[in-house]
XYZ file of N, CA, C and O in Angstrom:
724
model
N -8.245 -4.489 3.880
C -8.508 -4.307 5.301
C -7.217 -4.515 6.111
O -6.968 -3.767 7.055
N -6.415 -5.482 5.725
C -5.187 -5.790 6.464
C -4.225 -4.606 6.482
O -3.621 -4.314 7.516
N -4.083 -3.920 5.351
C -3.163 -2.774 5.319
C -3.690 -1.627 6.174
O -2.901 -0.930 6.818
N -4.988 -1.458 6.222
C -5.567 -0.402 7.059
C -5.345 -0.742 8.536
O -4.987 0.137 9.335
N -5.536 -1.997 8.897
C -5.296 -2.421 10.283
C -3.852 -2.139 10.670
O -3.568 -1.619 11.749
N -2.931 -2.461 9.773
C -1.512 -2.215 10.038
C -1.234 -0.722 10.217
O -0.494 -0.312 11.127
N -1.836 0.115 9.381
C -1.651 1.571 9.500
C -2.202 2.076 10.830
O -1.584 2.917 11.489
N -3.345 1.563 11.226
C -3.947 1.984 12.494
C -3.056 1.565 13.662
O -2.802 2.353 14.570
N -2.567 0.327 13.622
C -1.691 -0.144 14.706
C -0.454 0.752 14.830
O -0.011 1.057 15.932
N 0.094 1.181 13.693
C 1.245 2.081 13.744
C 0.862 3.436 14.320
O 1.595 4.000 15.133
N -0.289 3.971 13.916
C -0.724 5.278 14.414
C -0.995 5.267 15.915
O -0.670 6.228 16.619
N -1.607 4.211 16.417
C -1.941 4.152 17.845
C -0.847 3.475 18.663
O -0.984 3.311 19.869
N 0.227 3.077 17.986
C 1.375 2.430 18.623
C 0.998 1.152 19.358
O 1.457 0.894 20.470
N 0.152 0.353 18.747
C -0.203 -0.975 19.265
C 0.568 -1.991 18.420
O 0.024 -2.603 17.502
N 1.844 -2.148 18.726
C 2.740 -2.956 17.914
C 2.927 -4.342 18.519
O 2.730 -4.544 19.722
N 3.323 -5.295 17.686
C 3.579 -6.654 18.153
C 4.664 -6.626 19.228
O 5.701 -5.982 19.075
N 4.405 -7.324 20.329
C 5.317 -7.347 21.462
C 5.636 -8.791 21.833
O 4.734 -9.636 21.866
N 6.915 -9.054 22.102
C 7.312 -10.386 22.560
C 6.832 -10.575 23.989
O 7.029 -9.705 24.845
N 6.205 -11.724 24.252
C 5.601 -12.003 25.542
C 5.990 -13.405 25.991
O 6.181 -14.293 25.166
N 6.076 -13.597 27.297
C 6.401 -14.911 27.855
C 5.380 -15.247 28.923
O 5.099 -14.437 29.815
N 4.817 -16.454 28.849
C 3.964 -16.993 29.911
C 4.678 -18.188 30.515
O 5.222 -19.025 29.781
N 4.665 -18.280 31.834
C 5.274 -19.418 32.520
C 4.198 -20.093 33.356
O 3.474 -19.442 34.117
N 4.093 -21.410 33.181
C 3.106 -22.224 33.895
C 3.831 -23.375 34.586
O 4.944 -23.726 34.212
N 3.169 -23.979 35.550
C 3.652 -25.213 36.161
C 2.625 -26.293 35.864
O 1.437 -26.121 36.167
N 3.088 -27.382 35.252
C 2.175 -28.470 34.897
C 1.686 -29.150 36.177
O 2.462 -29.502 37.048
N 0.374 -29.307 36.275
C -0.232 -30.035 37.398
C -0.967 -31.264 36.875
O -0.504 -32.364 37.062
N -2.090 -31.056 36.198
C -2.872 -32.190 35.715
C -3.307 -32.021 34.264
O -3.481 -33.001 33.560
N -3.470 -30.791 33.827
C -3.950 -30.536 32.470
C -2.810 -30.046 31.587
O -2.034 -29.175 31.990
N -2.745 -30.604 30.381
C -1.699 -30.185 29.436
C -2.202 -29.068 28.516
O -1.605 -28.783 27.494
N -3.312 -28.435 28.896
C -3.874 -27.317 28.131
C -3.599 -26.035 28.904
O -3.918 -25.923 30.090
N -2.986 -25.064 28.213
C -2.587 -23.818 28.845
C -3.199 -22.643 28.078
O -3.108 -22.586 26.857
N -3.810 -21.707 28.807
C -4.418 -20.531 28.201
C -3.442 -19.362 28.275
O -2.953 -19.029 29.364
N -3.165 -18.743 27.125
C -2.254 -17.605 27.094
C -2.850 -16.436 27.867
O -4.066 -16.223 27.843
N -2.006 -15.671 28.540
C -2.510 -14.584 29.375
C -2.873 -13.337 28.575
O -3.756 -12.589 28.977
N -2.200 -13.095 27.453
C -2.535 -11.937 26.623
C -3.741 -12.268 25.753
O -3.831 -13.360 25.190
N -4.647 -11.318 25.609
C -5.899 -11.593 24.886
C -5.787 -11.468 23.368
O -6.694 -11.874 22.661
N -4.669 -10.914 22.853
C -4.523 -10.726 21.407
C -3.232 -11.341 20.874
O -2.413 -10.652 20.265
N -3.037 -12.656 21.079
C -1.801 -13.279 20.595
C -1.756 -13.323 19.068
O -2.789 -13.405 18.403
N -0.536 -13.238 18.527
C -0.343 -13.291 17.083
C 0.170 -14.668 16.684
O -0.411 -15.333 15.843
N 1.278 -15.076 17.309
C 1.850 -16.382 16.979
C 2.715 -16.884 18.128
O 3.253 -16.110 18.915
N 2.842 -18.211 18.178
C 3.699 -18.864 19.158
C 5.115 -18.872 18.605
O 5.336 -19.263 17.454
N 6.077 -18.450 19.399
C 7.472 -18.440 18.973
C 8.147 -19.757 19.357
O 8.655 -20.472 18.502
N 8.143 -20.074 20.659
C 8.785 -21.283 21.160
C 8.068 -21.756 22.411
O 7.596 -20.947 23.204
N 8.019 -23.079 22.594
C 7.481 -23.666 23.815
C 8.607 -24.482 24.459
O 9.280 -25.256 23.781
N 8.786 -24.268 25.766
C 9.829 -24.986 26.503
C 9.190 -25.828 27.596
O 8.283 -25.372 28.294
N 9.701 -27.067 27.745
C 9.350 -27.926 28.871
C 10.656 -28.177 29.611
O 11.622 -28.677 29.019
N 10.720 -27.808 30.874
C 11.966 -27.932 31.647
C 13.134 -27.274 30.921
O 14.229 -27.847 30.836
N 12.909 -26.094 30.378
C 13.922 -25.299 29.664
C 14.416 -25.925 28.368
O 15.437 -25.512 27.829
N 13.719 -26.940 27.851
C 14.083 -27.583 26.588
C 12.976 -27.299 25.568
O 11.794 -27.555 25.826
N 13.377 -26.787 24.421
C 12.420 -26.452 23.360
C 11.704 -27.706 22.863
O 12.314 -28.774 22.743
N 10.408 -27.565 22.588
C 9.623 -28.685 22.066
C 8.745 -28.216 20.918
O 8.356 -27.052 20.850
N 8.448 -29.136 20.027
C 7.496 -28.848 18.955
C 6.245 -29.713 19.120
O 5.388 -29.743 18.247
N 6.146 -30.384 20.262
C 5.015 -31.275 20.536
C 3.866 -30.500 21.181
O 3.534 -30.704 22.350
N 3.281 -29.616 20.391
C 2.154 -28.845 20.894
C 1.285 -28.417 19.722
O 1.714 -28.416 18.572
N 0.047 -28.071 20.045
C -0.858 -27.463 19.069
C -1.417 -26.205 19.717
O -1.526 -26.110 20.945
N -1.762 -25.249 18.870
C -2.302 -23.986 19.368
C -3.608 -23.688 18.659
O -3.692 -23.764 17.435
N -4.633 -23.354 19.419
C -5.930 -22.977 18.873
C -6.079 -21.463 19.032
O -6.246 -20.969 20.150
N -6.010 -20.749 17.907
C -6.052 -19.283 17.963
C -7.430 -18.753 18.362
O -7.532 -17.632 18.860
N -8.467 -19.533 18.187
C -9.807 -19.099 18.568
C -9.966 -19.086 20.084
O -10.460 -18.118 20.664
N -9.526 -20.165 20.731
C -9.663 -20.270 22.182
C -8.457 -19.710 22.931
O -8.502 -19.547 24.139
N -7.367 -19.459 22.201
C -6.109 -18.978 22.774
C -5.525 -19.978 23.763
O -4.943 -19.621 24.779
N -5.710 -21.268 23.423
C -5.204 -22.344 24.281
C -4.141 -23.143 23.537
O -4.284 -23.436 22.355
N -3.096 -23.490 24.267
C -2.011 -24.294 23.732
C -2.066 -25.649 24.428
O -2.173 -25.714 25.665
N -2.028 -26.723 23.657
C -2.076 -28.072 24.200
C -0.748 -28.761 23.917
O -0.320 -28.849 22.766
N -0.110 -29.232 24.972
C 1.160 -29.937 24.830
C 0.863 -31.430 24.733
O 0.153 -31.997 25.571
N 1.426 -32.076 23.704
C 1.204 -33.506 23.501
C 2.381 -34.348 24.017
O 2.287 -35.569 24.075
N 3.460 -33.707 24.428
C 4.608 -34.431 24.983
C 4.272 -34.926 26.385
O 3.360 -34.423 27.043
N 5.029 -35.894 26.844
C 4.846 -36.436 28.184
C 5.268 -35.395 29.217
O 6.355 -34.823 29.127
N 4.401 -35.166 30.198
C 4.680 -34.181 31.241
C 4.595 -34.835 32.615
O 3.809 -35.757 32.825
N 5.395 -34.300 33.531
C 5.389 -34.761 34.916
C 4.935 -33.604 35.798
O 5.319 -32.454 35.570
N 4.135 -33.904 36.812
C 3.644 -32.862 37.709
C 4.812 -32.023 38.227
O 5.834 -32.551 38.666
N 4.657 -30.711 38.145
C 5.696 -29.787 38.583
C 6.592 -29.285 37.466
O 7.409 -28.389 37.681
N 6.477 -29.868 36.247
C 7.292 -29.415 35.118
C 7.001 -27.944 34.820
O 5.839 -27.556 34.692
N 8.058 -27.133 34.678
C 7.838 -25.742 34.264
C 7.617 -25.674 32.752
O 8.335 -26.305 31.975
N 6.608 -24.934 32.343
C 6.271 -24.736 30.930
C 6.437 -23.251 30.628
O 5.860 -22.408 31.314
N 7.235 -22.956 29.613
C 7.405 -21.564 29.186
C 6.930 -21.444 27.753
O 7.351 -22.203 26.886
N 6.040 -20.486 27.513
C 5.514 -20.239 26.170
C 5.933 -18.834 25.751
O 5.561 -17.846 26.405
N 6.745 -18.758 24.714
C 7.159 -17.466 24.147
C 6.268 -17.192 22.942
O 6.106 -18.071 22.083
N 5.714 -15.996 22.870
C 4.842 -15.654 21.748
C 4.822 -14.150 21.536
O 5.321 -13.392 22.354
N 4.268 -13.740 20.407
C 4.072 -12.323 20.143
C 2.587 -12.006 20.286
O 1.735 -12.861 20.012
N 2.304 -10.785 20.713
C 0.909 -10.394 20.929
C 0.765 -8.889 20.761
O 1.730 -8.137 20.912
N -0.446 -8.480 20.429
C -0.813 -7.074 20.487
C -1.366 -6.851 21.887
O -2.260 -7.577 22.329
N -0.872 -5.855 22.586
C -1.246 -5.682 23.984
C -2.548 -4.909 24.188
O -3.138 -4.969 25.253
N -3.014 -4.184 23.148
C -4.177 -3.321 23.361
C -5.444 -3.728 22.611
O -6.519 -3.758 23.194
N -5.346 -3.993 21.318
C -6.553 -4.200 20.513
C -6.426 -5.445 19.642
O -5.384 -5.691 19.049
N -7.531 -6.161 19.517
C -7.585 -7.300 18.591
C -7.913 -6.771 17.193
O -8.395 -5.643 17.042
N -7.664 -7.588 16.185
C -8.037 -7.204 14.819
C -9.541 -6.954 14.721
O -9.988 -6.050 14.025
N -10.321 -7.747 15.439
C -11.780 -7.588 15.410
C -12.189 -6.217 15.943
O -13.059 -5.556 15.366
N -11.561 -5.777 17.040
C -11.875 -4.456 17.584
C -11.502 -3.357 16.589
O -12.273 -2.420 16.365
N -10.334 -3.496 15.965
C -9.895 -2.479 15.008
C -10.815 -2.473 13.787
O -11.130 -1.401 13.260
N -11.285 -3.634 13.352
C -12.227 -3.677 12.228
C -13.505 -2.919 12.580
O -14.106 -2.269 11.721
N -13.928 -2.983 13.828
C -15.091 -2.215 14.261
C -14.856 -0.718 14.112
O -15.736 0.025 13.661
N -13.654 -0.267 14.478
C -13.313 1.149 14.320
C -13.227 1.518 12.837
O -13.593 2.629 12.446
N -12.740 0.611 12.004
C -12.691 0.864 10.558
C -14.114 1.037 10.020
O -14.382 1.948 9.238
N -15.028 0.176 10.437
C -16.424 0.294 10.003
C -17.006 1.644 10.421
O -17.720 2.288 9.655
N -16.680 2.086 11.635
C -17.154 3.391 12.090
C -16.539 4.516 11.264
O -17.225 5.481 10.904
N -15.243 4.397 10.956
C -14.569 5.417 10.138
C -15.219 5.504 8.762
O -15.444 6.602 8.236
N -15.540 4.351 8.196
C -16.196 4.310 6.882
C -17.576 4.979 6.962
O -17.984 5.711 6.067
N -18.267 4.769 8.057
C -19.570 5.409 8.265
C -19.411 6.931 8.291
O -20.179 7.662 7.665
N -18.386 7.419 9.015
C -18.134 8.863 9.081
C -17.816 9.437 7.700
O -18.235 10.543 7.382
N -17.079 8.704 6.880
C -16.772 9.190 5.527
C -18.051 9.413 4.730
O -18.193 10.410 4.026
N -18.978 8.480 4.835
C -20.263 8.631 4.151
C -21.069 9.776 4.719
O -21.678 10.563 3.986
N -21.066 9.905 6.038
C -21.802 10.967 6.707
C -21.314 12.355 6.291
O -22.092 13.298 6.213
N -20.026 12.452 6.034
C -19.429 13.738 5.657
C -19.275 13.872 4.142
O -18.473 14.663 3.655
N -20.054 13.080 3.410
C -20.126 13.154 1.944
C -18.782 13.021 1.237
O -18.537 13.670 0.239
N -17.920 12.162 1.779
C -16.660 11.906 1.078
C -16.846 10.760 0.086
O -16.698 10.923 -1.106
N -17.159 9.588 0.604
C -17.386 8.395 -0.221
C -18.222 7.439 0.607
O -18.078 7.369 1.820
N -19.086 6.700 -0.053
C -19.917 5.718 0.638
C -19.330 4.337 0.393
O -19.604 3.701 -0.618
N -18.473 3.904 1.335
C -17.856 2.582 1.259
C -18.737 1.566 1.952
O -19.536 1.904 2.816
N -18.564 0.321 1.564
C -19.223 -0.787 2.243
C -18.208 -1.883 2.475
O -17.354 -2.131 1.631
N -18.311 -2.533 3.634
C -17.452 -3.676 3.924
C -18.233 -4.920 3.548
O -19.309 -5.178 4.083
N -17.685 -5.661 2.588
C -18.338 -6.877 2.107
C -17.789 -8.081 2.849
O -16.830 -7.973 3.614
N -18.393 -9.238 2.611
C -17.900 -10.460 3.237
C -16.442 -10.665 2.853
O -16.018 -10.321 1.758
N -15.689 -11.225 3.763
C -14.274 -11.407 3.518
C -13.478 -10.149 3.809
O -12.320 -10.032 3.443
N -14.104 -9.170 4.459
C -13.448 -7.919 4.844
C -12.949 -7.100 3.663
O -11.976 -6.353 3.774
N -13.591 -7.217 2.529
C -13.251 -6.385 1.372
C -14.051 -5.095 1.438
O -15.249 -5.108 1.723
N -13.382 -3.977 1.173
C -14.052 -2.680 1.170
C -14.367 -2.327 -0.275
O -13.510 -2.433 -1.149
N -15.645 -1.928 -0.501
C -16.062 -1.562 -1.856
C -16.667 -0.165 -1.820
O -17.480 0.119 -0.936
N -16.331 0.735 -2.735
C -15.277 0.564 -3.722
C -13.910 0.517 -3.025
O -13.759 1.010 -1.913
N -12.946 -0.058 -3.690
C -11.618 -0.224 -3.104
C -10.960 1.141 -2.888
O -10.811 1.908 -3.840
N -10.596 1.460 -1.634
C -9.962 2.751 -1.389
C -8.517 2.775 -1.919
O -7.841 1.747 -1.938
N -8.082 3.963 -2.339
C -6.690 4.136 -2.749
C -5.814 4.076 -1.498
O -6.320 4.111 -0.364
N -4.528 4.047 -1.678
C -3.597 4.038 -0.550
C -3.791 5.275 0.332
O -3.776 5.184 1.562
N -3.996 6.422 -0.293
C -4.202 7.656 0.473
C -5.541 7.632 1.207
O -5.651 8.131 2.325
N -6.558 7.048 0.581
C -7.852 6.920 1.257
C -7.748 5.929 2.419
O -8.408 6.106 3.443
N -6.911 4.910 2.277
C -6.660 4.002 3.397
C -6.054 4.773 4.562
O -6.395 4.530 5.712
N -5.143 5.717 4.257
C -4.563 6.550 5.315
C -5.646 7.380 5.996
O -5.646 7.523 7.217
N -6.564 7.922 5.209
C -7.659 8.711 5.775
C -8.524 7.835 6.685
O -8.871 8.239 7.803
N -8.880 6.658 6.222
C -9.680 5.733 7.039
C -8.927 5.399 8.327
O -9.509 5.403 9.415
N -7.621 5.138 8.212
C -6.809 4.814 9.386
C -6.758 5.997 10.349
O -6.840 5.824 11.577
N -6.636 7.211 9.811
C -6.592 8.395 10.676
C -7.901 8.580 11.434
O -7.901 8.873 12.630
N -9.018 8.395 10.741
C -10.320 8.551 11.401
C -10.501 7.471 12.464
O -10.925 7.748 13.584
N -10.157 6.235 12.125
C -10.258 5.147 13.104
C -9.367 5.437 14.310
O -9.764 5.193 15.455
N -8.182 5.983 14.070
C -7.271 6.332 15.164
C -7.848 7.431 16.039
O -7.684 7.419 17.260
N -8.531 8.395 15.413
C -9.214 9.436 16.195
C -10.292 8.810 17.082
O -10.464 9.211 18.233
N -10.997 7.833 16.544
C -12.042 7.161 17.322
C -11.445 6.379 18.494
O -12.028 6.335 19.575
N -10.287 5.784 18.277
C -9.628 4.998 19.335
C -9.005 5.929 20.375
O -9.204 5.769 21.571
N -8.231 6.900 19.924
C -7.523 7.839 20.803
C -8.188 9.207 20.712
O -7.659 10.117 20.111
N -9.319 9.359 21.338
C -10.162 10.535 21.170
C -9.500 11.891 21.461
O -9.797 12.854 20.783
N -8.596 12.025 22.417
C -8.067 13.374 22.662
C -6.952 13.834 21.715
O -6.318 14.834 21.959
N -6.729 13.139 20.619
C -5.664 13.496 19.681
C -5.885 14.904 19.126
O -6.991 15.277 18.760
N -4.817 15.687 19.045
C -4.924 17.027 18.470
C -3.968 17.227 17.305
O -4.006 18.253 16.646
N -3.088 16.244 17.063
C -2.119 16.397 15.995
C -1.746 15.020 15.435
O -1.506 14.095 16.207
N -1.750 14.918 14.115
C -1.321 13.696 13.436
C -0.193 14.028 12.494
O -0.263 14.999 11.755
N 0.830 13.209 12.497
C 1.938 13.386 11.567
C 2.191 12.065 10.857
O 2.466 11.058 11.495
N 2.092 12.101 9.544
C 2.440 10.980 8.686
C 3.540 11.474 7.748
O 3.775 12.678 7.652
N 4.198 10.583 7.017
C 5.273 11.038 6.131
C 4.863 12.131 5.150
O 5.639 13.037 4.875
N 3.631 12.079 4.649
C 3.214 13.066 3.651
C 2.036 13.919 4.107
O 1.405 14.578 3.304
N 1.732 13.912 5.421
C 0.529 14.583 5.880
C 0.686 15.011 7.332
O 1.182 14.256 8.159
N 0.276 16.225 7.642
C 0.268 16.720 9.010
C -1.051 17.440 9.229
O -1.402 18.336 8.472
N -1.794 17.038 10.267
C -3.063 17.685 10.576
C -3.043 18.110 12.034
O -2.757 17.308 12.916
N -3.344 19.386 12.284
C -3.447 19.916 13.641
C -4.896 20.308 13.885
O -5.497 21.009 13.076
N -5.440 19.874 15.011
C -6.845 20.126 15.333
C -6.911 20.676 16.761
O -6.323 20.098 17.666
N -7.636 21.784 16.974
C -7.760 22.311 18.342
C -8.367 21.263 19.280
O -9.318 20.570 18.920
N -7.829 21.180 20.499
C -8.297 20.169 21.453
C -9.734 20.387 21.894
O -10.408 19.454 22.285
N -10.237 21.615 21.814
C -11.595 21.915 22.281
C -12.677 21.360 21.349
O -13.831 21.259 21.745
N -12.323 20.999 20.130
C -13.304 20.476 19.178
C -13.838 19.108 19.617
O -13.111 18.304 20.190
N -15.111 18.861 19.314
C -15.710 17.562 19.594
C -15.114 16.520 18.650
O -14.515 16.859 17.625
N -15.305 15.257 18.975
C -14.789 14.178 18.136
C -15.370 14.263 16.730
O -14.642 14.156 15.740
N -16.669 14.498 16.628
C -17.302 14.602 15.312
C -16.726 15.772 14.511
O -16.487 15.651 13.313
N -16.483 16.893 15.181
C -15.893 18.055 14.501
C -14.480 17.734 14.029
O -14.093 18.081 12.914
N -13.700 17.061 14.864
C -12.335 16.685 14.479
C -12.352 15.784 13.244
O -11.566 15.969 12.315
N -13.259 14.818 13.236
C -13.351 13.906 12.094
C -13.782 14.674 10.858
O -13.214 14.513 9.769
N -14.789 15.541 10.997
C -15.254 16.341 9.860
C -14.156 17.225 9.300
O -13.996 17.332 8.074
N -13.379 17.860 10.162
C -12.290 18.721 9.704
C -11.185 17.901 9.029
O -10.582 18.362 8.058
N -10.933 16.714 9.532
C -9.926 15.843 8.916
C -10.363 15.470 7.505
O -9.574 15.556 6.551
N -11.623 15.091 7.348
C -12.145 14.729 6.025
C -12.139 15.934 5.094
O -11.729 15.833 3.941
N -12.559 17.099 5.599
C -12.567 18.315 4.771
C -11.174 18.671 4.290
O -10.976 19.026 3.128
N -10.201 18.578 5.166
C -8.818 18.872 4.776
C -8.334 17.895 3.724
O -7.655 18.273 2.772
N -8.691 16.648 3.887
C -8.288 15.633 2.924
C -8.943 15.876 1.566
O -8.315 15.703 0.532
N -10.200 16.321 1.570
C -10.900 16.618 0.313
C -10.228 17.751 -0.448
O -10.114 17.708 -1.662
N -9.805 18.793 0.288
C -9.214 19.975 -0.353
C -7.863 19.671 -0.971
O -7.543 20.148 -2.044
N -7.051 18.910 -0.279
C -5.710 18.623 -0.781
C -5.315 17.244 -0.282
O -5.350 16.990 0.904
N -4.935 16.387 -1.165
C -4.638 15.005 -0.793
C -3.201 14.805 -0.317
O -2.798 13.726 -0.002
N -2.400 15.848 -0.324
C -1.034 15.756 0.174
C -0.691 17.045 0.873
O -1.274 18.084 0.626
N 0.317 16.982 1.711
C 0.843 18.201 2.294
C 0.538 18.373 3.750
O 0.319 17.414 4.463
N 0.495 19.619 4.181
C 0.317 19.934 5.582
C -0.966 20.715 5.754
O -1.267 21.623 5.006
N -1.735 20.345 6.774
C -3.010 20.974 7.016
C -3.007 21.597 8.398
O -2.539 20.996 9.356
N -3.535 22.769 8.518
C -3.728 23.425 9.803
C -5.211 23.702 9.887
O -5.775 24.439 9.096
N -5.895 23.096 10.826
C -7.331 23.281 10.979
C -7.566 24.260 12.103
O -7.132 24.060 13.223
N -8.228 25.349 11.783
C -8.458 26.404 12.780
C -9.865 26.350 13.304
O -10.800 26.054 12.721
């Protein structure tokens, strides 16, 4: 699942971005990050001095500073984040892509506990799943280019037709360039 998420992020250009939040300490040493999809904390500064006296809860997206603070202290939190989609949202699109594959008689995959896909898709099938999920995310797409695959789809086609044509092209030839008319 992780490799498919990474492929989708590359296709939709939702890449990790360096982000900075600046707060002023008043009474609470708990700070909520402004971006909704943080990846990791890079550095925390108190009065422009780096500190390691903090904890971060990725579930609540809150950072708690355990160092001594004085009212008015500037707090800077440097972190990386995805600006558009959380992993959970992308997993939802992957589940939908897997559903479309079954609907179009390609393969009937199931997502098991622990985010394992059964049967295990090949690397090329992961690309297909990522492409379908990307179509679901960016619906007006008419052209996809990957290192070993190019698919062109007329813009007038419905989303379901675009997905069906993508799967059909993939079934016919697993490599190369496809032109869907």
